[in-house]
mmCIF file of C-alpha atoms in Angstrom:
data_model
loop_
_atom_site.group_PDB
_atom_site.id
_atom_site.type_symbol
_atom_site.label_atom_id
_atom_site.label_comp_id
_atom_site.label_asym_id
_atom_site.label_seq_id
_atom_site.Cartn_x
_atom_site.Cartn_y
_atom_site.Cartn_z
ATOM 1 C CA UNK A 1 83.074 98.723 96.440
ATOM 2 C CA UNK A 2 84.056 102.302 95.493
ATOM 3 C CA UNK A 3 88.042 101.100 95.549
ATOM 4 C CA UNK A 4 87.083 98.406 93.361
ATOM 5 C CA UNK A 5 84.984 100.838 91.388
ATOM 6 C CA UNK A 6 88.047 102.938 90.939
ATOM 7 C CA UNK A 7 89.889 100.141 90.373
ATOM 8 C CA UNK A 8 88.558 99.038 87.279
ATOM 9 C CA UNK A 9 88.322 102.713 85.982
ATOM 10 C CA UNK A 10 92.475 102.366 86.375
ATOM 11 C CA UNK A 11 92.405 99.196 84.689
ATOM 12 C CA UNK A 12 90.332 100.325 81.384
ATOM 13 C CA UNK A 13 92.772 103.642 81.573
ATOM 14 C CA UNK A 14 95.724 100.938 81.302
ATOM 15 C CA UNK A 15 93.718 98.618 78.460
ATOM 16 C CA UNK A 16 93.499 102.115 76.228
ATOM 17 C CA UNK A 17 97.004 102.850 76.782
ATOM 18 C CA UNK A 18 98.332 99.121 75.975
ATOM 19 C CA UNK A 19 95.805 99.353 72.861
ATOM 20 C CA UNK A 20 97.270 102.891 71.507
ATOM 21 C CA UNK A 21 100.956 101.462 72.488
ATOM 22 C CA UNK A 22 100.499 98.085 70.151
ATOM 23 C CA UNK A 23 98.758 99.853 67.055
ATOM 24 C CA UNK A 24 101.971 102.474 67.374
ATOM 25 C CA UNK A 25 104.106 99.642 67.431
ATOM 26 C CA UNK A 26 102.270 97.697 64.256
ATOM 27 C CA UNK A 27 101.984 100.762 62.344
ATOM 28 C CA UNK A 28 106.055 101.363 62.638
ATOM 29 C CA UNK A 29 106.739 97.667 61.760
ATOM 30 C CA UNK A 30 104.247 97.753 58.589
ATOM 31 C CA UNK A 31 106.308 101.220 57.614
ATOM 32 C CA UNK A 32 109.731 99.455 58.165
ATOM 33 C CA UNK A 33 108.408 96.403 56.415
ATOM 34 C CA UNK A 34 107.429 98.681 53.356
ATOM 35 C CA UNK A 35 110.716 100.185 53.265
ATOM 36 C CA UNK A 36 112.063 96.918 53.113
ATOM 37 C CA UNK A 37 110.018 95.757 50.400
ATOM 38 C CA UNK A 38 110.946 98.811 48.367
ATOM 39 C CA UNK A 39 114.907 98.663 49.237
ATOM 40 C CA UNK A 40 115.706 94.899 49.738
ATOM 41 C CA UNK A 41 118.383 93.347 47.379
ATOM 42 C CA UNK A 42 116.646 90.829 44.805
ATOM 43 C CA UNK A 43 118.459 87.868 46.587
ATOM 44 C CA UNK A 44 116.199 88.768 49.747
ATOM 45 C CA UNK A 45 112.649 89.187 48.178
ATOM 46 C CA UNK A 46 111.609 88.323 44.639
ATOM 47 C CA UNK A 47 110.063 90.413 43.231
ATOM 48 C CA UNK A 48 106.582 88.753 43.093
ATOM 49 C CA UNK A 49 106.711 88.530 47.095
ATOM 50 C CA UNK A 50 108.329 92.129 47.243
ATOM 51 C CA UNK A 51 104.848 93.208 45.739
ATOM 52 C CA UNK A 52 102.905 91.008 48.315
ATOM 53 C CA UNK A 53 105.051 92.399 50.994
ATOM 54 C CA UNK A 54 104.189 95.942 50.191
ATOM 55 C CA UNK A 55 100.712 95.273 49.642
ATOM 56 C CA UNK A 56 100.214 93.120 53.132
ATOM 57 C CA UNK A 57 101.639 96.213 54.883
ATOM 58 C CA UNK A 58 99.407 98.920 53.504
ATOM 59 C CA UNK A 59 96.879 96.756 54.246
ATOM 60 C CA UNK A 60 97.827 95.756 57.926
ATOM 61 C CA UNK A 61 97.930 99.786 57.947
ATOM 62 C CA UNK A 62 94.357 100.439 56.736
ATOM 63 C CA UNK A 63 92.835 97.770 58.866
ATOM 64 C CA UNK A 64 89.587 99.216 60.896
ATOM 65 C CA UNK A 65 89.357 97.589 64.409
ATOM 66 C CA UNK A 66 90.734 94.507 65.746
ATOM 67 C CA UNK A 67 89.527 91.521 64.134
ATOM 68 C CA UNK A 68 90.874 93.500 60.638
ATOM 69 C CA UNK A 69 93.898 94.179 62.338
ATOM 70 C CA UNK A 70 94.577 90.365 63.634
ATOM 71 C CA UNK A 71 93.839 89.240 60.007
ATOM 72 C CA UNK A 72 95.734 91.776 58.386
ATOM 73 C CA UNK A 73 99.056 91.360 60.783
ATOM 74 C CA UNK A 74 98.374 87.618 60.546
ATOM 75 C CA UNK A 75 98.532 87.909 56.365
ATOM 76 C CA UNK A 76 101.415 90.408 56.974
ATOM 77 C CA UNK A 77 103.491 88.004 59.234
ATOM 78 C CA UNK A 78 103.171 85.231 56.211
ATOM 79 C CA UNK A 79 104.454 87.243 53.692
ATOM 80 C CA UNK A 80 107.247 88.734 56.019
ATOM 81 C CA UNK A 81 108.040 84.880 56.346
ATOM 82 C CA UNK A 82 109.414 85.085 52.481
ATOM 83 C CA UNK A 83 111.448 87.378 53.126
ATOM 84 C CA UNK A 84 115.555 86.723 54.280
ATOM 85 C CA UNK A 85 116.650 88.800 56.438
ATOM 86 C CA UNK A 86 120.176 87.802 56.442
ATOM 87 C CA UNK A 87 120.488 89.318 52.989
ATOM 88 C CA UNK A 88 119.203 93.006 53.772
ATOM 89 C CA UNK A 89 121.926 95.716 54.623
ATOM 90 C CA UNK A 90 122.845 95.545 58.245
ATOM 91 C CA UNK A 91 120.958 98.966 59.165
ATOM 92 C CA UNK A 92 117.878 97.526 57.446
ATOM 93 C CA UNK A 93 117.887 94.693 59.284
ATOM 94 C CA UNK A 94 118.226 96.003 62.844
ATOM 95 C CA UNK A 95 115.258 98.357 62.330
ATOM 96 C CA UNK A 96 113.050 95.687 61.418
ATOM 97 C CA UNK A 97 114.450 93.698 64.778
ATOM 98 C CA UNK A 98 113.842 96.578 66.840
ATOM 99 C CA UNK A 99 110.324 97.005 65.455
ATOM 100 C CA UNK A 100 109.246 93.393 65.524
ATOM 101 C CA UNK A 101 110.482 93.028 68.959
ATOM 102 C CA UNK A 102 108.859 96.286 69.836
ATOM 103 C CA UNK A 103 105.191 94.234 69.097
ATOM 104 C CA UNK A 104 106.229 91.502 70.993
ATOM 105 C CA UNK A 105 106.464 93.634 73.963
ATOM 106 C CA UNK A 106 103.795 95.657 73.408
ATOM 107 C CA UNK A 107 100.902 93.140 72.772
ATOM 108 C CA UNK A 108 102.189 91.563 76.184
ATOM 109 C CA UNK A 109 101.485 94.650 77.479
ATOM 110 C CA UNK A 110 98.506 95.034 75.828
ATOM 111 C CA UNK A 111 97.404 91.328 76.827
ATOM 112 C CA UNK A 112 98.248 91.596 80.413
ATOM 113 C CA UNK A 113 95.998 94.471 80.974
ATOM 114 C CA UNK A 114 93.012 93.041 78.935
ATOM 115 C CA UNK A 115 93.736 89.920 81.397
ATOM 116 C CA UNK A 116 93.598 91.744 84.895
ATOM 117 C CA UNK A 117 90.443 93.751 83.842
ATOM 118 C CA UNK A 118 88.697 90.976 82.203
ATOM 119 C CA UNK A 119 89.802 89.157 85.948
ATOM 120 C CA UNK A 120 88.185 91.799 87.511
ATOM 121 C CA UNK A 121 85.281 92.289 85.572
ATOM 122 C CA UNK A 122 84.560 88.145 85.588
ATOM 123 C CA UNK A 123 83.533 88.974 89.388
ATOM 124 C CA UNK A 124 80.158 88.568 90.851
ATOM 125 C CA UNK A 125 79.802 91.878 92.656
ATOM 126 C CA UNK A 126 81.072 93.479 89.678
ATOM 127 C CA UNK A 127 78.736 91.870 87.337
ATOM 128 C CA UNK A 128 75.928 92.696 89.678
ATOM 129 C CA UNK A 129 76.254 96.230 90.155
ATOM 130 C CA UNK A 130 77.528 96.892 86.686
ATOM 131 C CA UNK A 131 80.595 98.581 87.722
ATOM 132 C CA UNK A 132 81.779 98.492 84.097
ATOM 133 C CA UNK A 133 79.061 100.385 83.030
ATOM 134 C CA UNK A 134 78.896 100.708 78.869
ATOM 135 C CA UNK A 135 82.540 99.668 78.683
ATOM 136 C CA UNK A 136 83.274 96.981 75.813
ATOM 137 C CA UNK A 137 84.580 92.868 76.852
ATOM 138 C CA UNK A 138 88.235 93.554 76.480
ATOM 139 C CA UNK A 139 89.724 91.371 73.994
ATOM 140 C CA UNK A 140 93.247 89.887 73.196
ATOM 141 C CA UNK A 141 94.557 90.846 70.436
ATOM 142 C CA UNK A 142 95.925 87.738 69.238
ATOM 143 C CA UNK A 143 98.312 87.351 65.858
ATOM 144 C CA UNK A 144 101.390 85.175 65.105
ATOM 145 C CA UNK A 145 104.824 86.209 65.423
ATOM 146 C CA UNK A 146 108.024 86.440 63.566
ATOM 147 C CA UNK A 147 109.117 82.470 63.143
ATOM 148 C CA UNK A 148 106.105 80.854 64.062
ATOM 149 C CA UNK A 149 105.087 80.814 60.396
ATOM 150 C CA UNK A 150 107.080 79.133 57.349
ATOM 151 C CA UNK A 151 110.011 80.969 55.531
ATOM 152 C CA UNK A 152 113.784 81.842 56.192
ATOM 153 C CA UNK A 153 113.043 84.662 58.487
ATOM 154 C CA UNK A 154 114.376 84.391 62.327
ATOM 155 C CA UNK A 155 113.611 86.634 65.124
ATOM 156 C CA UNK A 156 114.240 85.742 68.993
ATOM 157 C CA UNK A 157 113.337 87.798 71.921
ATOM 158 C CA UNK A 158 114.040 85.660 74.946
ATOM 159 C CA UNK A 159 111.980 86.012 77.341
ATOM 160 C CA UNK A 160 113.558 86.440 80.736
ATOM 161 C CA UNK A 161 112.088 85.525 84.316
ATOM 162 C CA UNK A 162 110.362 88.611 85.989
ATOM 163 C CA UNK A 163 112.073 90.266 88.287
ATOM 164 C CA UNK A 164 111.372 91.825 91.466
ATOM 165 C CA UNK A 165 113.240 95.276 92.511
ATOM 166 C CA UNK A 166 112.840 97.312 95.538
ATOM 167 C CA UNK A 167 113.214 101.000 95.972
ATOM 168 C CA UNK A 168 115.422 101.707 99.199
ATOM 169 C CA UNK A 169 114.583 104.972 100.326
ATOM 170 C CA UNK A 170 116.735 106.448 103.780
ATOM 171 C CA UNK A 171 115.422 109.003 106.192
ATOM 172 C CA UNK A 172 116.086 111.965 103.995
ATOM 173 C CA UNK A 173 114.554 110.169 100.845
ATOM 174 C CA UNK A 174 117.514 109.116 98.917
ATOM 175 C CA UNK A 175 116.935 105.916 96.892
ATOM 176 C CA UNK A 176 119.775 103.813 96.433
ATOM 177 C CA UNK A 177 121.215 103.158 92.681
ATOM 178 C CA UNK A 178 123.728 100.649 91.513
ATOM 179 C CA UNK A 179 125.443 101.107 88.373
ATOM 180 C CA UNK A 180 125.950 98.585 85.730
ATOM 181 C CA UNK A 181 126.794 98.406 82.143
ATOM 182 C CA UNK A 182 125.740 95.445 79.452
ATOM 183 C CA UNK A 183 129.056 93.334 78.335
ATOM 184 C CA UNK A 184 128.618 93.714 75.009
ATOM 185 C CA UNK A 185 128.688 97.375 75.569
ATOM 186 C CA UNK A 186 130.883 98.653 78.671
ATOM 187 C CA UNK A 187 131.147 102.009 77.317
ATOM 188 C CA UNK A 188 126.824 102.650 77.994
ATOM 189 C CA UNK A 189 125.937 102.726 81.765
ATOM 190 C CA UNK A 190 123.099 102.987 83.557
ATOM 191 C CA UNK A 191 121.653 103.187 87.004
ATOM 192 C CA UNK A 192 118.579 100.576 88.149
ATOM 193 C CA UNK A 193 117.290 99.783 91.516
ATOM 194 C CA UNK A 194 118.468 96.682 93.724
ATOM 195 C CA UNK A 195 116.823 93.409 92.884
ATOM 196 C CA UNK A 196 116.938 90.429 90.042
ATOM 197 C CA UNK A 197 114.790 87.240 88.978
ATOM 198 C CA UNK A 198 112.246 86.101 90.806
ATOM 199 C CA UNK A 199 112.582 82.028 91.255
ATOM 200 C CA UNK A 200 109.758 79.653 89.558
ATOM 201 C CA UNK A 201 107.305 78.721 92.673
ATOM 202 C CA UNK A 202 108.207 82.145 94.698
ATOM 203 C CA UNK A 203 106.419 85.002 95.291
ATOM 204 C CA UNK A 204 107.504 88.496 94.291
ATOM 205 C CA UNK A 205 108.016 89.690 97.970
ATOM 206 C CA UNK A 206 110.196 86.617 98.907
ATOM 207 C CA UNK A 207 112.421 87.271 95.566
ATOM 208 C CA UNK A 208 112.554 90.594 96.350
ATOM 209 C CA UNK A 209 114.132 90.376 100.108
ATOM 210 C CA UNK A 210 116.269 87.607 98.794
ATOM 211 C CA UNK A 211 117.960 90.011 96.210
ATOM 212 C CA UNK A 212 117.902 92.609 98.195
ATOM 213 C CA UNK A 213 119.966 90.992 100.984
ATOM 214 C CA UNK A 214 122.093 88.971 98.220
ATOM 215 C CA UNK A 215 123.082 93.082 96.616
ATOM 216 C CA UNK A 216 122.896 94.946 99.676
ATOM 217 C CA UNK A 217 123.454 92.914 102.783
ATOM 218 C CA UNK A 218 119.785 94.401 104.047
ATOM 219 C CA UNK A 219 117.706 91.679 105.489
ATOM 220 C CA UNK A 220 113.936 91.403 106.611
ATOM 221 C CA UNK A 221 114.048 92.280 111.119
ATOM 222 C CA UNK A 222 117.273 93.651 110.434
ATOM 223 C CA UNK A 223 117.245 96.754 112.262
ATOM 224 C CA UNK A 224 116.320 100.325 111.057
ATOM 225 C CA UNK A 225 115.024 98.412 108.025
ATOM 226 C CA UNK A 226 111.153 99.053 107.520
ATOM 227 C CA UNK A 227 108.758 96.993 106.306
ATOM 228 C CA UNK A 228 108.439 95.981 102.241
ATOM 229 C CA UNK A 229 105.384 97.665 100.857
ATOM 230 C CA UNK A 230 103.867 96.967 97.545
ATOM 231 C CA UNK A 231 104.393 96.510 94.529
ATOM 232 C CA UNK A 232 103.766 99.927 93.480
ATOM 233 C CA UNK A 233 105.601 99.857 90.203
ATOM 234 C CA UNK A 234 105.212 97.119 87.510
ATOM 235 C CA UNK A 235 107.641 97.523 84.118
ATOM 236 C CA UNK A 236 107.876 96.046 81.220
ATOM 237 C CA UNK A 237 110.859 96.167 79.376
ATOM 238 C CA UNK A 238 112.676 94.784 76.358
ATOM 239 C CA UNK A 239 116.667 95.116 76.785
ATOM 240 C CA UNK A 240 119.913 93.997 75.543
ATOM 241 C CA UNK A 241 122.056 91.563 77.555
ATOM 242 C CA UNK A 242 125.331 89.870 76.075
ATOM 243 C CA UNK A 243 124.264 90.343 72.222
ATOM 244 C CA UNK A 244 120.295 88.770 73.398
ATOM 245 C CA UNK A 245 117.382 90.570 73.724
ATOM 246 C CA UNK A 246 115.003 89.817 76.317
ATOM 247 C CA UNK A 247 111.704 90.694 76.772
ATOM 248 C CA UNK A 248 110.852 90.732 80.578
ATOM 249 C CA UNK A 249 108.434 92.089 83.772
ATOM 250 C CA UNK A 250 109.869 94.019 86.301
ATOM 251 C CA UNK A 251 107.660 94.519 89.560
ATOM 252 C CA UNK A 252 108.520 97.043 92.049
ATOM 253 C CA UNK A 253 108.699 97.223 96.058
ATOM 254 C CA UNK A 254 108.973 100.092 98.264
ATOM 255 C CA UNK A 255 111.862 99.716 101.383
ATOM 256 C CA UNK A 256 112.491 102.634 104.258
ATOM 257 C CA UNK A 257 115.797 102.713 106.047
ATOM 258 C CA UNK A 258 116.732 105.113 108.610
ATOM 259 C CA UNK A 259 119.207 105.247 108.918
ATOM 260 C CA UNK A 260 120.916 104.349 105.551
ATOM 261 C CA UNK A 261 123.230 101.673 106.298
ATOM 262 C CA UNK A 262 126.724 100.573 104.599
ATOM 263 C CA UNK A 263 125.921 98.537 101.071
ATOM 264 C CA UNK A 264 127.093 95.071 101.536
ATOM 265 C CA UNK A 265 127.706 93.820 97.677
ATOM 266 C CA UNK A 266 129.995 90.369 99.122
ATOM 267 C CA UNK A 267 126.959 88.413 98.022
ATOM 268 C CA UNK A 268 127.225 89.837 94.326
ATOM 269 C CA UNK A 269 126.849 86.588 91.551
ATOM 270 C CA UNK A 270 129.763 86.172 89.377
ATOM 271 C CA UNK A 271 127.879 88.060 86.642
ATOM 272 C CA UNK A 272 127.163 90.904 88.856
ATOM 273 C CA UNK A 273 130.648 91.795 89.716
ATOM 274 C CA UNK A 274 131.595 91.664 86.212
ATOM 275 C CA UNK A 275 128.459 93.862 85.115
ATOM 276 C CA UNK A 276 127.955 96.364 88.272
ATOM 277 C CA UNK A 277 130.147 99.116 89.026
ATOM 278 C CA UNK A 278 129.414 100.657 92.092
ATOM 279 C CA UNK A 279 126.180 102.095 93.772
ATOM 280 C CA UNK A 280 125.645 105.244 95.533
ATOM 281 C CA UNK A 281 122.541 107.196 97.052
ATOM 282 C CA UNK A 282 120.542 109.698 95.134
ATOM 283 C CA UNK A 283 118.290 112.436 96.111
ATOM 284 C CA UNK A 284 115.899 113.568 93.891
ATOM 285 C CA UNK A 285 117.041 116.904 92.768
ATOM 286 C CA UNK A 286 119.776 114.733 91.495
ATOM 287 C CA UNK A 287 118.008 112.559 89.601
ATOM 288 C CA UNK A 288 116.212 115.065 88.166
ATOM 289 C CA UNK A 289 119.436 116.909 87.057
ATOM 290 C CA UNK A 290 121.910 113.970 86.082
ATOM 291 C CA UNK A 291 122.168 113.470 82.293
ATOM 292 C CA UNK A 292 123.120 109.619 83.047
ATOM 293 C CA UNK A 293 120.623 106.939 82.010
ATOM 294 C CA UNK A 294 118.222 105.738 85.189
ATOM 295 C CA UNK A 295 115.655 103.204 85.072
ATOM 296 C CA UNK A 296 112.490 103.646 85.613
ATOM 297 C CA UNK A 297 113.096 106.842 82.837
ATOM 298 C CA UNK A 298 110.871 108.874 85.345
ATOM 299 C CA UNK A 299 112.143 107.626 88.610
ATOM 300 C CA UNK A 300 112.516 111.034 89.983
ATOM 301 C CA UNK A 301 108.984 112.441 88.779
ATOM 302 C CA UNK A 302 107.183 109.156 90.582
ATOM 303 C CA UNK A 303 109.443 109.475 93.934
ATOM 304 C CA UNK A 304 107.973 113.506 94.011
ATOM 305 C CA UNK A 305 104.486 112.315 94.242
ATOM 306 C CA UNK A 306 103.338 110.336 97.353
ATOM 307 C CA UNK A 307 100.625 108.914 95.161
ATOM 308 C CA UNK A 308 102.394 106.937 93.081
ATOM 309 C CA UNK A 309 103.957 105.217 96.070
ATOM 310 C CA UNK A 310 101.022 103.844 97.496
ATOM 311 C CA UNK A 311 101.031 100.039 97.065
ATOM 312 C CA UNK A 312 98.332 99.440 94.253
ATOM 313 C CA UNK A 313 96.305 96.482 92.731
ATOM 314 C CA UNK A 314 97.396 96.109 89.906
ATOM 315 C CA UNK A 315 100.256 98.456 90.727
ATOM 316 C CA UNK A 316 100.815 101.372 88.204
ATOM 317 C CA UNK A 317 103.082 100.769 85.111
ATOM 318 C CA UNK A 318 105.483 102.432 84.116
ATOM 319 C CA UNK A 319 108.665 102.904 81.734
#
């Protein structure tokens, strides 16, 4: 009872984050969306909705507590639904993308965490013994987004399957990187750990050992390759792909080897040979020096501290 205990404390940490994360979030877009209203071309916004634009965002901004907020972001998202955004200047335009799909992410983050603690909290033992103490009901926040309403406006975030990924750590702790780059920008690369989509109908674990032997050649009983422990990590992310942006879930395992044995990539998809460079093991002083882009951001500072490798539920998020 004291694990759940601490448990939920974790979980109402992670529902105050998630809430400070989505009103950052709305207060950027309602600052982008009055800079639009003050700088779009005529044949964008007219100037009677270019007043209701600016006025909806100061008001989204002054909103006191949730249910203001909803209504105000609701009243916000109509009157963004006037406006075209083909007709803004190109820079314009991409900041507003950025910031609307910026909320989309973060009030999934925000309503996956009010989800697992209200889980949590819905059970008997909990209930009983008042192991929320004083703490509020979470609530969703709940508002519509960019193209559910009427107007010209489009926005798309596709939302991609979650994924499963699994830190491969060898007998002097070096986790193993590949390399990859997005097509629509070869020049930009960056370093992410082994795994891909998990498959509707299968668990994380399973999708997790599949990729893993698909990217690496390491298989479950193969031997000197330990047991899969977790998920310890769980990331949300919102990332470019081929000119798309997806919005997506990334869960993370933990794998020992010892030793570390030769990378088999012969199972590599199509795509991933023409996205993934090479791979290569990393210690941590490395990781913690290299100026080159790794995901998770703080991959080194969570592989320094055995806590944060303990398998958790929910496991701890990260960036």
């Amino acid at each position: 009872m004291i694990a759940r205990a601490r448990r939920l404390d974790r979980l109402h940490v992670r529902v105050d984050a998630a809430r400070h994360g989505l009103v950052e979030a709305l207060d950027r877009r309602a600052a982008v969306l009055r800079a639009v209203a003050a700088s779009a071309p005529p044949s964008a916004l007219s100037p009677t909705d270019r007043r209701a634009l600016r006025a909806a965002a100061r008001a989204a901004e002054a909103a006191e507590g949730a249910e203001a907020r909803e209504a105000a972001e609701n009243d916000l998202v109509e009157q963004r639904g006037r406006l075209d955004t083909d007709l803004l200047p190109p820079d314009l335009s991409a900041e507003l993308a950025d910031a609307d799909a910026r909320v989309v992410v973060a009030r999934r983050v925000h309503n996956d965490a009010v989800r697992d603690t209200r889980a949590l909290r819905g059970r008997r033992m909990v209930r009983v013994l008042h192991l929320a103490g004083t703490a509020p009901w979470p609530r969703y926040f709940e508002i519509a987004e960019v193209g559910e309403g009427p107007g010209p406006d489009r926005f798309d975030v596709a939302v991609a399957r979650d994924a499963a990924r699994v830190v491969v750590l060898d007998a002097d702790d070096r986790v193993l990187l590949f390399e990859g780059v997005d097509p629509a920008r070869p020049s930009e690369a960056f370093w992410f750990a082994p795994g891909g989509g998990i498959e509707p109908g299968e668990e994380a674990a399973e999708a997790a050992w599949r990729e893993l032997t698909e990217e690496t050649g390491m298989a479950e009983g193969k031997p000197g390759v330990g047991e899969l422990a977790g998920p310890v990590w769980v990331r949300d992310v919102l990332f470019d792909h081929d000119g798309v942006t997806y919005a997506a879930r990334e869960v993370f395992f933990l794998l020992h080897v010892d030793p570390a044995p030769d990378v088999d990539v012969s199972g590599f998809t199509e795509q991933e040979r023409r996205t993934v460079r090479r791979h290569r093991w990393w210690t941590r002083t490395e990781l913690a020096a290299t100026v080159d882009v790794v995901y998770p951001r703080q991959l080194a500072e969570l592989l320094g501290d055995p806590g944060s490798l303990a398998p958790l539920n929910p496991p701890v998020p990260i960036q």
